[in-house]
Every structure is written in C-alpha cells, then in structure tokens.
Coordinates of C-alpha atoms in Angstrom, one line a residue:
M1 CA 0.0 0.0 0.0
A2 CA 1.3 3.4 -0.9
T3 CA 2.6 5.5 2.0
E4 CA 0.1 8.3 1.5
E5 CA -2.8 5.9 1.4
Q6 CA -1.6 4.4 4.7
C7 CA -1.4 7.8 6.2
H8 CA -5.0 8.4 5.3
L9 CA -6.0 5.2 7.1
D10 CA -4.0 6.2 10.1
C11 CA -6.1 9.4 10.3
S12 CA -9.2 7.3 10.8
S13 CA -7.7 5.1 13.4
P14 CA -9.4 5.6 16.9
D15 CA -6.0 5.2 18.6
R16 CA -3.8 7.0 16.2
T17 CA -0.3 8.2 17.0
P18 CA 1.7 10.4 17.2
T19 CA 0.8 12.9 19.8
R20 CA 0.6 16.6 19.0
P21 CA 3.6 18.8 19.9
W22 CA 4.0 18.9 23.7
H23 CA 5.0 22.5 23.8
E24 CA 1.7 23.7 22.2
T25 CA -1.1 24.8 24.5
D26 CA -4.8 25.4 24.1
P27 CA -6.4 28.8 24.8
L28 CA -6.5 28.0 28.5
R29 CA -2.7 27.2 28.4
N30 CA -3.3 23.5 28.9
P31 CA -0.7 21.4 27.1
L32 CA -2.0 19.5 24.0
R33 CA -0.4 16.2 25.0
L34 CA -2.9 13.8 23.4
T35 CA -4.5 13.6 20.0
K36 CA -7.9 13.0 21.6
P37 CA -10.0 14.0 23.5
Y38 CA -9.9 17.6 22.2
P39 CA -9.4 20.2 24.9
F40 CA -12.1 22.5 23.6
H41 CA -15.4 24.0 24.9
I42 CA -18.1 22.5 22.7
A43 CA -21.4 24.2 22.6
A44 CA -24.4 22.1 23.9
N45 CA -26.1 22.0 20.5
D46 CA -23.0 21.1 18.5
D47 CA -22.8 17.5 17.1
L48 CA -19.2 16.5 16.3
N49 CA -20.6 13.5 14.3
E50 CA -21.6 15.9 11.6
Y51 CA -18.0 16.8 10.8
D52 CA -15.5 14.5 9.1
L53 CA -12.6 15.5 11.3
P54 CA -10.2 12.9 9.8
A55 CA -10.5 14.6 6.5
F56 CA -8.5 17.5 7.9
C57 CA -5.9 15.0 9.0
R58 CA -5.7 13.5 5.5
L59 CA -5.1 17.0 4.2
G60 CA -2.0 17.1 6.4
C61 CA -0.9 13.9 4.8
N62 CA -1.3 15.5 1.4
Y63 CA 0.6 18.6 2.4
F64 CA 3.6 16.7 3.7
F65 CA 3.9 14.4 0.6
V66 CA 3.8 17.3 -1.9
S67 CA 7.5 17.4 -2.8
D68 CA 9.4 20.7 -2.9
E69 CA 11.4 20.3 -6.1
S70 CA 13.6 23.3 -5.4
S71 CA 15.0 22.0 -2.2
K72 CA 14.2 18.3 -2.8
T73 CA 13.6 18.0 1.0
T74 CA 10.2 18.1 2.7
T75 CA 10.2 19.5 6.2
L76 CA 7.7 18.9 9.0
N77 CA 7.6 22.6 9.8
T78 CA 6.6 23.5 6.2
C79 CA 3.7 21.1 6.5
L80 CA 2.6 22.5 9.9
D81 CA 2.8 26.0 8.6
K82 CA 0.5 25.1 5.7
C83 CA -2.0 23.8 8.2
D84 CA -1.8 26.9 10.4
D85 CA -2.2 29.1 7.3
E86 CA -5.2 27.2 6.1
Y87 CA -7.0 27.3 9.4
N88 CA -5.8 30.6 10.7
W89 CA -7.7 31.8 13.8
P90 CA -6.6 33.9 16.8
T91 CA -6.4 30.9 19.2
D92 CA -4.4 32.6 21.9
T93 CA -7.3 34.8 23.1
P94 CA -11.0 34.2 23.1
P95 CA -13.3 34.2 21.3
Y96 CA -12.1 31.4 19.1
N97 CA -13.8 28.9 16.8
D98 CA -13.7 25.3 18.2
Y99 CA -14.1 23.7 14.8
V100 CA -11.5 25.7 13.1
E101 CA -9.0 24.9 15.8
M102 CA -9.9 21.2 15.6
A103 CA -9.3 21.3 11.9
R104 CA -6.0 22.9 12.4
L105 CA -4.8 20.3 14.9
E106 CA -6.2 17.4 12.8
C107 CA -4.2 18.8 9.9
R108 CA -1.1 19.0 12.0
D109 CA -1.6 15.4 13.1
G110 CA -1.6 14.4 9.4
C111 CA 1.8 16.0 9.0
L112 CA 3.2 14.0 11.9
L113 CA 1.7 10.8 10.8
A114 CA 3.2 11.3 7.3
L115 CA 6.6 11.9 8.8
K116 CA 6.4 8.6 10.7
R117 CA 5.3 6.7 7.6
C118 CA 7.9 8.4 5.3
Q119 CA 7.5 8.1 1.5
S120 CA 9.3 5.4 -0.3
G121 CA 12.4 6.7 -2.1
Y122 CA 13.1 8.9 0.9
Y123 CA 14.4 8.6 4.4
C124 CA 13.0 10.6 7.3
E125 CA 14.6 12.2 10.3
Q126 CA 12.1 11.8 13.1
V127 CA 11.3 14.6 15.6
S128 CA 13.3 14.7 18.8
F129 CA 12.6 16.8 21.9
N130 CA 15.1 19.5 22.7
D131 CA 15.4 19.2 26.5
D132 CA 18.0 22.0 26.7
D133 CA 15.7 24.6 25.1
E134 CA 13.6 26.6 27.5
D135 CA 10.9 26.9 24.9
N136 CA 10.6 23.1 24.7
T137 CA 11.0 23.0 20.9
Y138 CA 11.5 20.0 18.7
M139 CA 14.4 19.2 16.4
G140 CA 14.4 17.2 13.2
G141 CA 11.3 16.3 11.1
N142 CA 12.8 16.3 7.6
M143 CA 12.3 13.9 4.7
H144 CA 15.3 13.6 2.3
P145 CA 15.5 11.8 -1.0
C146 CA 17.6 8.6 -0.9
P147 CA 21.0 9.4 -2.5
A148 CA 22.4 7.7 -5.6
G149 CA 23.4 4.1 -5.0
T150 CA 20.6 3.5 -2.4
F151 CA 16.9 2.8 -2.2
R152 CA 14.1 2.6 0.4
D153 CA 10.8 0.7 -0.2
V154 CA 7.6 1.0 1.8
D155 CA 9.1 -0.2 5.1
Y156 CA 7.3 1.4 8.1
N157 CA 9.7 -0.1 10.6
S158 CA 12.8 1.4 9.1
V159 CA 12.4 4.9 7.8
E160 CA 15.6 6.7 9.0
E161 CA 18.1 5.3 6.4
C162 CA 18.2 4.1 2.9
I163 CA 19.5 0.7 1.8
P164 CA 22.6 0.5 -0.4
C165 CA 22.3 -1.3 -3.8
P166 CA 23.8 -4.8 -3.5
P167 CA 27.1 -5.8 -5.1
N168 CA 27.0 -6.0 -8.9
Y169 CA 24.2 -3.4 -9.1
F170 CA 24.3 0.4 -9.3
R171 CA 21.9 3.4 -9.2
E172 CA 22.9 6.7 -10.7
D173 CA 19.8 8.7 -9.8
I174 CA 18.2 9.6 -6.4
K175 CA 14.9 8.5 -4.9
G176 CA 15.3 4.8 -5.5
R177 CA 11.9 3.2 -4.4
S178 CA 12.9 -0.5 -4.4
I179 CA 15.7 -2.9 -5.0
D180 CA 14.4 -3.0 -8.6
S181 CA 15.5 0.6 -8.8
C182 CA 19.1 -0.6 -8.8
S183 CA 20.4 -1.6 -12.3
P184 CA 22.5 -4.8 -12.8
C185 CA 26.0 -4.5 -14.1
P186 CA 26.3 -5.6 -17.7
A187 CA 27.4 -9.2 -18.5
G188 CA 31.2 -9.5 -18.4
T189 CA 31.5 -6.9 -15.6
S190 CA 31.1 -6.7 -11.8
A191 CA 31.0 -4.2 -9.0
V192 CA 31.9 -5.9 -5.7
D193 CA 31.1 -3.0 -3.4
Y194 CA 27.6 -2.0 -2.0
G195 CA 26.0 1.2 -3.0
S196 CA 27.6 1.7 -6.5
T197 CA 26.5 5.0 -8.0
S198 CA 27.6 4.6 -11.6
I199 CA 27.9 2.0 -14.4
K200 CA 31.6 3.0 -14.4
D201 CA 31.8 1.1 -11.1
C202 CA 31.1 -2.1 -13.1
V203 CA 34.6 -3.3 -13.9
R204 CA 35.4 -5.7 -16.7
C205 CA 36.1 -9.2 -15.6
P206 CA 39.8 -10.3 -15.7
A207 CA 41.1 -12.5 -18.5
G208 CA 39.8 -16.1 -18.1
Q209 CA 36.6 -15.0 -16.2
Y210 CA 33.1 -14.1 -17.2
S211 CA 29.9 -12.9 -15.5
E212 CA 26.2 -13.0 -16.2
E213 CA 24.2 -9.7 -15.8
G214 CA 24.3 -8.6 -12.2
D215 CA 26.6 -11.4 -11.0
Y216 CA 30.1 -11.9 -9.8
C217 CA 33.0 -12.8 -12.2
K218 CA 33.7 -16.5 -12.4
C219 CA 36.4 -18.6 -14.1
I220 CA 35.2 -19.8 -17.5
T221 CA 36.7 -23.2 -17.0
P222 CA 38.5 -24.7 -13.9
Q223 CA 41.8 -24.0 -15.7
A224 CA 40.9 -20.6 -17.1
C225 CA 42.2 -18.6 -14.0
V226 CA 45.5 -20.4 -13.7
A227 CA 48.1 -17.6 -13.9
D228 CA 50.4 -19.3 -16.4
Q229 CA 47.5 -19.9 -18.8
L230 CA 46.7 -16.2 -19.1
P231 CA 47.7 -14.5 -22.4
P232 CA 50.9 -12.4 -22.3
P233 CA 50.7 -8.6 -22.4
A234 CA 51.6 -8.7 -26.0
D235 CA 48.3 -10.6 -26.7
A236 CA 46.1 -8.2 -24.6
E237 CA 44.2 -7.1 -27.7
K238 CA 43.0 -10.7 -28.1
K239 CA 40.8 -10.5 -25.0
G240 CA 38.0 -9.5 -27.3
T241 CA 38.4 -12.7 -29.2
Q242 CA 38.8 -16.3 -28.1
P243 CA 42.4 -17.2 -28.9
Y244 CA 42.5 -20.0 -26.3
I245 CA 39.9 -22.6 -25.3
G246 CA 37.8 -21.3 -22.4
R247 CA 38.9 -17.7 -22.4
W248 CA 38.3 -14.3 -24.1

C-alpha cells in the first residue's frame, strides 16, 4: 500500500499516533499532549458527528507528501505552517472557533503521521525533543531523497536510512523506491562494493573470467584462471576474441 494511502488510514484510526507537539497549548494554556480528546469548549447544541474531522488529518498527509522540487527536501515545519495558514484563527485569546481549531490540529496530526510513515524513495529524520531549550521546541522532522546508490521501499519499521544497492548493481539517480531501482552490471563486468553509483563502477572481468548480468565474475573453466595460462601482455588485444579454449 502506498505511503500516503496508509497515512489516510491512520487518520481514521481511533487510537492514532503520534501525539501533538507537547509545547503547544490550548487557549486555557493547557498542554495539548494527546491527539484525543480535544481540549475545547463544545457548545451544547454542537454535534461532532456531523463533521468529518479525519478529512483534515488527511489534508495534512497530502501537504507533507507534496515534494518541494527546489530543495528536494520536505520538512515537517513546512507542512505544519501550511495547516496553520489554512485554518488561521486567533487561538491565543477568546473568542475562538472550536471547529477551526480542531481542523488545524487534525491537519497537523496528518503531518506528523506522514513523517512517521515516510514516503518510499526517501528517508526521514524523526522529531526529537530538545530538553535544553527553554521553549521546549522540537528538532528534526525532515524527509530527504535517498541518494544515488541507495533505495528505500515501503518499510514502516525502518524509515531513518536508505539501503545500499547490492554488489554488482548500481543506481545513478536519487529516490530509489525498491531494489528493482538498482540496475544490474552488464554481462562481463562486476562491482563488488555495496552502493555503487555509476555504471563505471562495473569493472570488466579479468582474463579467463566471465559474469552473467548482475553477477560476480567466475572462471570460464576450472583451468581458465591459472596464472600461467593467461595470455601475455603482447596478446592483450586478443581479449575480445577467443584465442584460447575457455577464455576471451
């Protein structure tokens, strides 16, 4: 399932995580420590069932996964700011609108849920609490594209690092979404290191050896790799032919 679709499902979960930022407070200066129940004063005639509150959370998911092509990095703060701008209301002093504030916090929850899920092809720095800051702020909360030579599929248990392409494979572009994003070295070459970033890392097999596509070099015959059977330097141009049995 795509990451954004899963984020949308998370928004409808009755026991959703994560919690809202601990340093934020409601108009009565009570900390917003939990996603639910909401710390608002609901009028007697209001019916919350009439409102699709998770829809605002899903909007936060969408905000987070809209890539910023200029910086190629999505930040949690950018997503939170979009939610605050969309549902702007003077929440620090009464009067305030309960539903607008609910929508704002639901949207912010979507941003946090999206960060924890982390889009495939990217790795995410999770939010950490800054204990040394008197304002109780958070650090981190960024989503970066996987660099060349790596990939990251939809793995919700490992979002903080990308996986290097295996030996004999390479990836020249960023944002690899699966191991299939890594290209195999051509036949007759190999790259023994993890995380190769260019086809130039695929080195031609030595004389007397060959390889299938995306595989290690092997001796063509049991005797092919014997040192005294290799062609002399003067015959190096013959590597492209088959001057001897079992070698090229």
